[in-house]
mmCIF file of C-alpha atoms in Angstrom:
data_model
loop_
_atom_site.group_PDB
_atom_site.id
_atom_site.type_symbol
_atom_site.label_atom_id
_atom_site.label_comp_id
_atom_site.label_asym_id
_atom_site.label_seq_id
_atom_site.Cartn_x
_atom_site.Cartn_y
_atom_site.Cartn_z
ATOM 1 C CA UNK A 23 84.547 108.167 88.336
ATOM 2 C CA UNK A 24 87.896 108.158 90.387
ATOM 3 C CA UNK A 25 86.931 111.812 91.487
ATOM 4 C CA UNK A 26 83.696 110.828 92.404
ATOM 5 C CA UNK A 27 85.460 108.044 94.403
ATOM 6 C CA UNK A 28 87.996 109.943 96.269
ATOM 7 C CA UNK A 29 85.120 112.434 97.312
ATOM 8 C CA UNK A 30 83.132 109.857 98.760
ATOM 9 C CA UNK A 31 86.038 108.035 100.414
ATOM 10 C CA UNK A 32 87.945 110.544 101.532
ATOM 11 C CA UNK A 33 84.703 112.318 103.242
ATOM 12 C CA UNK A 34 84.014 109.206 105.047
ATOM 13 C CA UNK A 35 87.319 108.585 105.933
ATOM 14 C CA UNK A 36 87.676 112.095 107.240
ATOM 15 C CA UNK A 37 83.820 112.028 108.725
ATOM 16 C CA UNK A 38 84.972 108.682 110.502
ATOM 17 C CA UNK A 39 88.350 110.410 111.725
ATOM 18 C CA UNK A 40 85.784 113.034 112.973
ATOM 19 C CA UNK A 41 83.868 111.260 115.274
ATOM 20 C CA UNK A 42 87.340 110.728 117.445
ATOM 21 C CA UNK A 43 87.306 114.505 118.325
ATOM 22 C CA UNK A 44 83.631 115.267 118.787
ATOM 23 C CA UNK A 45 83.393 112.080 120.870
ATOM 24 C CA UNK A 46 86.351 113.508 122.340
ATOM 25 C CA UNK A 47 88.493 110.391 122.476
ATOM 26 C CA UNK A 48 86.194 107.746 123.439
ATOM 27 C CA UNK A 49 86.638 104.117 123.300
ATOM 28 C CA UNK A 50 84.742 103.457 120.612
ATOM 29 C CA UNK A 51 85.018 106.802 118.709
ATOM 30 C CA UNK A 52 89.098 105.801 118.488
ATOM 31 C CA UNK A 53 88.207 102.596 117.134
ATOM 32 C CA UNK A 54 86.173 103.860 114.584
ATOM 33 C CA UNK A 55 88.335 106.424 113.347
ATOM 34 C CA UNK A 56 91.492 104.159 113.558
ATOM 35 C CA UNK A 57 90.172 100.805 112.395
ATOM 36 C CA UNK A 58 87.784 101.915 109.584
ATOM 37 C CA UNK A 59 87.905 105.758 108.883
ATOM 38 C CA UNK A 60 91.765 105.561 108.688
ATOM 39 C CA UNK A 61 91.412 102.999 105.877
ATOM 40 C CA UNK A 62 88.620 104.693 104.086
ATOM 41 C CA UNK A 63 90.922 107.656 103.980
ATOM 42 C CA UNK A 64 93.679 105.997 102.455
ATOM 43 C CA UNK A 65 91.625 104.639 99.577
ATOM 44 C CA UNK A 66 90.683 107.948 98.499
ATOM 45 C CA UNK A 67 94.078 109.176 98.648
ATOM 46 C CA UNK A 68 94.533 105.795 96.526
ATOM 47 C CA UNK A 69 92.232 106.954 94.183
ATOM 48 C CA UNK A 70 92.823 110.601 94.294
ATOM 49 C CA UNK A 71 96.815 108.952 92.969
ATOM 50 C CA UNK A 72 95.225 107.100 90.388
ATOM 51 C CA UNK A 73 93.793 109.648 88.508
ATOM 52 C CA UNK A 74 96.714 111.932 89.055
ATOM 53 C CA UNK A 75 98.986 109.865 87.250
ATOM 54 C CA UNK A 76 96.198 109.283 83.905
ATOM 55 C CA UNK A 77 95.867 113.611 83.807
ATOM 56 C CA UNK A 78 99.117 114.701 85.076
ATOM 57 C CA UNK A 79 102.243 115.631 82.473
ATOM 58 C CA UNK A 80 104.963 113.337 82.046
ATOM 59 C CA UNK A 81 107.357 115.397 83.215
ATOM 60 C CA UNK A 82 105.376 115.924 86.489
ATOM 61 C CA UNK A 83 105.273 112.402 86.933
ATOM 62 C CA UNK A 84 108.708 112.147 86.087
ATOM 63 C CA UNK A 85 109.809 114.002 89.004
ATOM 64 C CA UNK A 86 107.809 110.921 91.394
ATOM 65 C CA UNK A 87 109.247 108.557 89.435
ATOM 66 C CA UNK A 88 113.150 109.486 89.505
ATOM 67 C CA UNK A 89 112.114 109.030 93.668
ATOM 68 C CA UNK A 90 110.506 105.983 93.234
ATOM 69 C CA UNK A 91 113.919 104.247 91.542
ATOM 70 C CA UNK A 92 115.848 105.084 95.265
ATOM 71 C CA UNK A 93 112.856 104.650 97.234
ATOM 72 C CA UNK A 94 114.739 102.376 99.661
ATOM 73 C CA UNK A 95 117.653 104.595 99.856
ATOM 74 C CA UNK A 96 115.366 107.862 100.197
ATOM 75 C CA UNK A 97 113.664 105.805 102.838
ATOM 76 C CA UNK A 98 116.520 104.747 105.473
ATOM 77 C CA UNK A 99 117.740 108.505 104.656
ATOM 78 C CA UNK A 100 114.345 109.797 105.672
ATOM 79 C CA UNK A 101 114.328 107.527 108.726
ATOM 80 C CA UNK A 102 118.023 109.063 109.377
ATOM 81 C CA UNK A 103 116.738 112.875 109.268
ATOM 82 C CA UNK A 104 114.036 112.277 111.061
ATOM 83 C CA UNK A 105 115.759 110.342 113.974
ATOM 84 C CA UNK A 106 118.256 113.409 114.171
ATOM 85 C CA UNK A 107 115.103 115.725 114.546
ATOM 86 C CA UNK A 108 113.172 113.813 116.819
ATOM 87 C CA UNK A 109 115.391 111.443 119.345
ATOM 88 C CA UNK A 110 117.938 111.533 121.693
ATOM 89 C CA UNK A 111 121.054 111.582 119.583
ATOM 90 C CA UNK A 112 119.720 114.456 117.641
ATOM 91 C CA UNK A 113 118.005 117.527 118.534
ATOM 92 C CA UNK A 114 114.968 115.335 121.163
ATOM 93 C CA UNK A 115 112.326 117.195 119.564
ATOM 94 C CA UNK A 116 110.090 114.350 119.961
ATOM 95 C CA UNK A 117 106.483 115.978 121.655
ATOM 96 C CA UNK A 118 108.003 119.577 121.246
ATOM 97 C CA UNK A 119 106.810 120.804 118.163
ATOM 98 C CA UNK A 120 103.899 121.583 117.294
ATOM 99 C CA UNK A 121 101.957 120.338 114.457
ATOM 100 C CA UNK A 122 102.481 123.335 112.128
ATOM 101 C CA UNK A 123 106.086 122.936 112.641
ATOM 102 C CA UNK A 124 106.349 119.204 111.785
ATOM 103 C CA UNK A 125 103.877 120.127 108.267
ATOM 104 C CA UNK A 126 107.222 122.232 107.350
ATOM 105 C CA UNK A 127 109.593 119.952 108.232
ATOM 106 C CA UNK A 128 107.999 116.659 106.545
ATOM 107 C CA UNK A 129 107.606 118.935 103.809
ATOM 108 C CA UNK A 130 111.260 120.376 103.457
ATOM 109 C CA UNK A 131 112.294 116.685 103.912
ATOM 110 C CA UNK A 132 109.881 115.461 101.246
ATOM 111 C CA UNK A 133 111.508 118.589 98.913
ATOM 112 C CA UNK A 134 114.629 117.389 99.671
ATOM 113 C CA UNK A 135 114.512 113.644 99.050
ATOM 114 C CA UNK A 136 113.150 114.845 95.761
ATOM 115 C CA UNK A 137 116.051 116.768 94.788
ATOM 116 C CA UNK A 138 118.194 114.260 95.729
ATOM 117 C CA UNK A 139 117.003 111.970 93.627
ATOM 118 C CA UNK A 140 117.133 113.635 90.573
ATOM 119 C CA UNK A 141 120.931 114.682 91.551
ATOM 120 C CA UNK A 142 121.608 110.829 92.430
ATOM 121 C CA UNK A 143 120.174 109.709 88.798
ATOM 122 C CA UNK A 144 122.308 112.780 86.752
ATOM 123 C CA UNK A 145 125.186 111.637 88.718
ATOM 124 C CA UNK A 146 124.542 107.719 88.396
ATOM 125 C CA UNK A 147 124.792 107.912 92.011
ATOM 126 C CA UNK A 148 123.924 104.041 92.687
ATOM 127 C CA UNK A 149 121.363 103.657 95.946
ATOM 128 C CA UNK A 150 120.886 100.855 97.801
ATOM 129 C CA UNK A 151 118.451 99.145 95.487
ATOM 130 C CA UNK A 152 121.365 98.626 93.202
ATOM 131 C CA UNK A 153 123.298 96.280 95.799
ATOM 132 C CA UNK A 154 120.051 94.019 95.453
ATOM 133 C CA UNK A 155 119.758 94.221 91.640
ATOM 134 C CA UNK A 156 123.683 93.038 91.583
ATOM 135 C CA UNK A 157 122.857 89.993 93.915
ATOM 136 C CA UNK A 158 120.164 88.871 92.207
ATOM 137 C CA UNK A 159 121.865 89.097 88.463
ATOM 138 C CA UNK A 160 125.402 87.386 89.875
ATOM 139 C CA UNK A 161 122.851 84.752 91.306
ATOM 140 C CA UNK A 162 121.462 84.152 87.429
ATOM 141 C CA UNK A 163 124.753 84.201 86.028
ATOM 142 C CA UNK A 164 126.027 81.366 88.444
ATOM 143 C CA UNK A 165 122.705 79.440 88.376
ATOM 144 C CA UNK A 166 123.126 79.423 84.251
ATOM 145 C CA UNK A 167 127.064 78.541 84.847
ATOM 146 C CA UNK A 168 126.420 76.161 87.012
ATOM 147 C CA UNK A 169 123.933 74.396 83.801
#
């Protein structure tokens, strides 16, 4: 059933996203493909997720999962690399490369941030997530002191 799902929803979405180009950027054809086809999309990638996780190994998954444990720290390091690529402190190659280009380097970064995380868990490395965990136990222990 989620197959059948992501099929249909991700060949609407992608039939909606569609109509943008052969409409070739209308009004209405980018609010189509933005406001509902982008959406549509995303559930069947939603969906397409879901199932991966049920038939997928565990030690597949594993991999995902050691990221998801520093996913804020993976994310303001993401944000970090990518402003160094793209902006004006870095190498401005925001609107020079072309799409190709960015695939590779999204996908190097992605790569990267996984192996990272699996070096930052051997290590104990502790991410940022781990300065909220701490305020939010020392706020327990003083609330139960303070009974």
């Amino acid at each position: 059933m989620a197959i059948v799902l992501f099929v249909v929803l991700a060949g609407g979405g992608i039939a909606m996203k569609m109509a943008q180009v052969l409409t070739l950027g209308s009004y209405s054809g980018r609010l189509l493909a933005e406001n509902f086809g982008g959406p549509v999309l995303a559930l069947g990638y939603f969906f397409l997720l879901a199932y991966a996780t049920i038939v997928l190994p565990g030690r597949i998954i594993g991999v995902f999962s050691r990221a998801g444990r520093y996913i804020v720290t993976l994310y303001v390091l993401s944000n970090i690399l990518f402003m160094l690529v793209f902006y004006g402190i870095g190498m401005r190659m925001y609107g020079e490369m072309e799409i190709s280009s960015m695939i590779w380097l999204a996908s190097a970064a992605y790569i990267f941030l996984l192996v990272l995380s699996a070096v930052m868990e051997k290590y104990n490395v502790k991410g940022i997530e781990h300065l909220f965990a701490n305020i939010s136990e020392n706020d327990m222990k003083n609330k139960r002191d303070m009974l």
